C-alpha atoms as an extended CHARMM CRD file, in Angstrom:
* protein
*
        87  EXT
         1         1  MET       CA            119.4000000000       42.6420000000      158.7800000000  PROA      1               0.0000000000
         2         2  SER       CA            123.1540000000       43.2120000000      158.1670000000  PROA      2               0.0000000000
         3         3  ASP       CA            125.2070000000       45.1670000000      160.2180000000  PROA      3               0.0000000000
         4         4  ASP       CA            125.1140000000       47.8880000000      156.9600000000  PROA      4               0.0000000000
         5         5  SER       CA            120.9750000000       47.9730000000      157.0300000000  PROA      5               0.0000000000
         6         6  LYS       CA            121.2730000000       48.6290000000      160.6640000000  PROA      6               0.0000000000
         7         7  SER       CA            123.4550000000       51.4920000000      160.5870000000  PROA      7               0.0000000000
         8         8  ALA       CA            121.1950000000       52.4280000000      157.1300000000  PROA      8               0.0000000000
         9         9  ALA       CA            117.4520000000       52.3490000000      159.2530000000  PROA      9               0.0000000000
        10        10  PRO       CA            116.6930000000       55.7920000000      161.1510000000  PROA      10              0.0000000000
        11        11  ALA       CA            116.7080000000       55.4990000000      164.9860000000  PROA      11              0.0000000000
        12        12  VAL       CA            113.2050000000       54.3650000000      165.8970000000  PROA      12              0.0000000000
        13        13  GLU       CA            112.3130000000       58.1840000000      167.8310000000  PROA      13              0.0000000000
        14        14  GLU       CA            112.9750000000       59.7310000000      164.9520000000  PROA      14              0.0000000000
        15        15  LEU       CA            110.1770000000       57.7750000000      162.7610000000  PROA      15              0.0000000000
        16        16  SER       CA            106.5850000000       59.0170000000      162.8120000000  PROA      16              0.0000000000
        17        17  PHE       CA            103.8730000000       56.7210000000      163.9060000000  PROA      17              0.0000000000
        18        18  GLU       CA            102.8410000000       56.2430000000      160.6270000000  PROA      18              0.0000000000
        19        19  GLN       CA            106.9980000000       55.2460000000      159.5440000000  PROA      19              0.0000000000
        20        20  ALA       CA            107.0590000000       53.2380000000      162.4530000000  PROA      20              0.0000000000
        21        21  PHE       CA            103.6880000000       51.2050000000      161.9500000000  PROA      21              0.0000000000
        22        22  ASN       CA            104.4780000000       50.8030000000      158.1620000000  PROA      22              0.0000000000
        23        23  GLU       CA            108.0130000000       49.5900000000      159.4970000000  PROA      23              0.0000000000
        24        24  LEU       CA            106.4800000000       47.5090000000      162.0280000000  PROA      24              0.0000000000
        25        25  GLU       CA            104.3350000000       45.8780000000      159.1990000000  PROA      25              0.0000000000
        26        26  GLY       CA            107.0850000000       45.1050000000      157.1680000000  PROA      26              0.0000000000
        27        27  THR       CA            109.2730000000       43.4740000000      160.5290000000  PROA      27              0.0000000000
        28        28  VAL       CA            106.4990000000       41.2760000000      161.3170000000  PROA      28              0.0000000000
        29        29  ARG       CA            105.6650000000       40.0970000000      157.3150000000  PROA      29              0.0000000000
        30        30  ARG       CA            109.4330000000       39.3100000000      157.0310000000  PROA      30              0.0000000000
        31        31  LEU       CA            109.9010000000       37.1780000000      160.2180000000  PROA      31              0.0000000000
        32        32  GLU       CA            106.8660000000       35.6930000000      159.2520000000  PROA      32              0.0000000000
        33        33  GLU       CA            108.9260000000       34.0820000000      156.1980000000  PROA      33              0.0000000000
        34        34  ALA       CA            110.5840000000       31.9370000000      158.4120000000  PROA      34              0.0000000000
        35        35  ASP       CA            113.9210000000       32.4980000000      155.7070000000  PROA      35              0.0000000000
        36        36  LEU       CA            116.1170000000       34.2500000000      158.0640000000  PROA      36              0.0000000000
        37        37  THR       CA            119.2480000000       33.2390000000      160.1780000000  PROA      37              0.0000000000
        38        38  LEU       CA            118.9840000000       33.3210000000      163.6000000000  PROA      38              0.0000000000
        39        39  ASP       CA            120.7790000000       36.1870000000      164.1670000000  PROA      39              0.0000000000
        40        40  GLN       CA            118.9470000000       38.0120000000      161.5100000000  PROA      40              0.0000000000
        41        41  ALA       CA            115.5950000000       36.8370000000      163.2420000000  PROA      41              0.0000000000
        42        42  ILE       CA            116.9070000000       38.3380000000      166.5270000000  PROA      42              0.0000000000
        43        43  ALA       CA            117.4790000000       41.8730000000      165.0190000000  PROA      43              0.0000000000
        44        44  PHE       CA            114.3000000000       42.0350000000      163.3990000000  PROA      44              0.0000000000
        45        45  TYR       CA            112.5070000000       41.1050000000      166.5220000000  PROA      45              0.0000000000
        46        46  GLU       CA            114.5760000000       43.5810000000      168.7960000000  PROA      46              0.0000000000
        47        47  ARG       CA            113.8540000000       46.2520000000      166.1160000000  PROA      47              0.0000000000
        48        48  GLY       CA            110.3160000000       45.4630000000      166.1590000000  PROA      48              0.0000000000
        49        49  MET       CA            109.8620000000       45.3840000000      170.0090000000  PROA      49              0.0000000000
        50        50  ARG       CA            111.4310000000       49.0390000000      169.5820000000  PROA      50              0.0000000000
        51        51  LEU       CA            109.0650000000       49.9820000000      166.5880000000  PROA      51              0.0000000000
        52        52  ALA       CA            106.1520000000       48.9520000000      168.5970000000  PROA      52              0.0000000000
        53        53  GLN       CA            106.8130000000       50.6850000000      171.5610000000  PROA      53              0.0000000000
        54        54  ARG       CA            107.2390000000       53.5270000000      169.6870000000  PROA      54              0.0000000000
        55        55  CYS       CA            103.8210000000       53.3420000000      168.0240000000  PROA      55              0.0000000000
        56        56  SER       CA            102.7080000000       52.3660000000      171.7720000000  PROA      56              0.0000000000
        57        57  ASN       CA            103.7360000000       55.6160000000      173.0340000000  PROA      57              0.0000000000
        58        58  ALA       CA            102.4130000000       57.8320000000      170.0440000000  PROA      58              0.0000000000
        59        59  LEU       CA             99.1970000000       56.5830000000      170.6640000000  PROA      59              0.0000000000
        60        60  ASP       CA             99.0800000000       57.0160000000      174.6070000000  PROA      60              0.0000000000
        61        61  ALA       CA            100.4710000000       60.9280000000      173.7730000000  PROA      61              0.0000000000
        62        62  ALA       CA             97.6830000000       61.0080000000      170.7040000000  PROA      62              0.0000000000
        63        63  GLU       CA             94.9100000000       59.7490000000      173.5100000000  PROA      63              0.0000000000
        64        64  LEU       CA             96.4230000000       62.0720000000      176.4270000000  PROA      64              0.0000000000
        65        65  GLN       CA             95.9690000000       65.2170000000      174.5050000000  PROA      65              0.0000000000
        66        66  VAL       CA             92.6360000000       64.2660000000      172.9420000000  PROA      66              0.0000000000
        67        67  LYS       CA             91.3630000000       63.9790000000      176.8390000000  PROA      67              0.0000000000
        68        68  GLN       CA             93.1580000000       67.1810000000      177.2820000000  PROA      68              0.0000000000
        69        69  VAL       CA             91.4790000000       68.9180000000      174.3200000000  PROA      69              0.0000000000
        70        70  ALA       CA             88.0390000000       67.5760000000      175.2260000000  PROA      70              0.0000000000
        71        71  GLU       CA             88.2230000000       68.7580000000      179.1460000000  PROA      71              0.0000000000
        72        72  VAL       CA             89.1830000000       72.1720000000      177.6870000000  PROA      72              0.0000000000
        73        73  ASN       CA             86.1040000000       72.3840000000      175.6210000000  PROA      73              0.0000000000
        74        74  ASP       CA             83.4310000000       70.4940000000      177.1600000000  PROA      74              0.0000000000
        75        75  GLN       CA             83.8450000000       67.4250000000      178.9470000000  PROA      75              0.0000000000
        76        76  GLN       CA             80.6500000000       65.4520000000      177.6530000000  PROA      76              0.0000000000
        77        77  GLN       CA             83.0580000000       65.4920000000      174.3680000000  PROA      77              0.0000000000
        78        78  LEU       CA             85.4220000000       62.7880000000      175.9740000000  PROA      78              0.0000000000
        79        79  GLY       CA             82.6860000000       59.6760000000      175.4830000000  PROA      79              0.0000000000
        80        80  MET       CA             82.8670000000       60.5820000000      172.1300000000  PROA      80              0.0000000000
        81        81  PHE       CA             86.1680000000       59.6250000000      171.7280000000  PROA      81              0.0000000000
        82        82  PHE       CA             86.5700000000       57.1090000000      174.7350000000  PROA      82              0.0000000000
        83        83  ASN       CA             83.0080000000       55.6130000000      175.6810000000  PROA      83              0.0000000000
        84        84  ASN       CA             82.8170000000       57.6440000000      178.9860000000  PROA      84              0.0000000000
        85        85  GLU       CA             85.8250000000       56.2470000000      180.5350000000  PROA      85              0.0000000000
        86        86  ARG       CA             87.3130000000       58.8540000000      182.8890000000  PROA      86              0.0000000000
        87        87  GLU       CA             90.4310000000       58.8590000000      184.5430000000  PROA      87              0.0000000000
């Protein structure tokens, strides 16, 4: 990842879940190829960690939203998504 590609890449926070997940998959593949310099590998790893956090945050938000909808409509529906786990 050169300085040009870093500045050309959109900010992780601006990516949708799908975009972040797809880029994360590509980042993992690139790191597994093992043809990167140490600096490139570190740059890919750092962006990969930010992408993974973005995906995790998006999934947490989606889970909360589903729980809230299920609780408003009927608490019994919650089990349909979360195996009857309640917080």
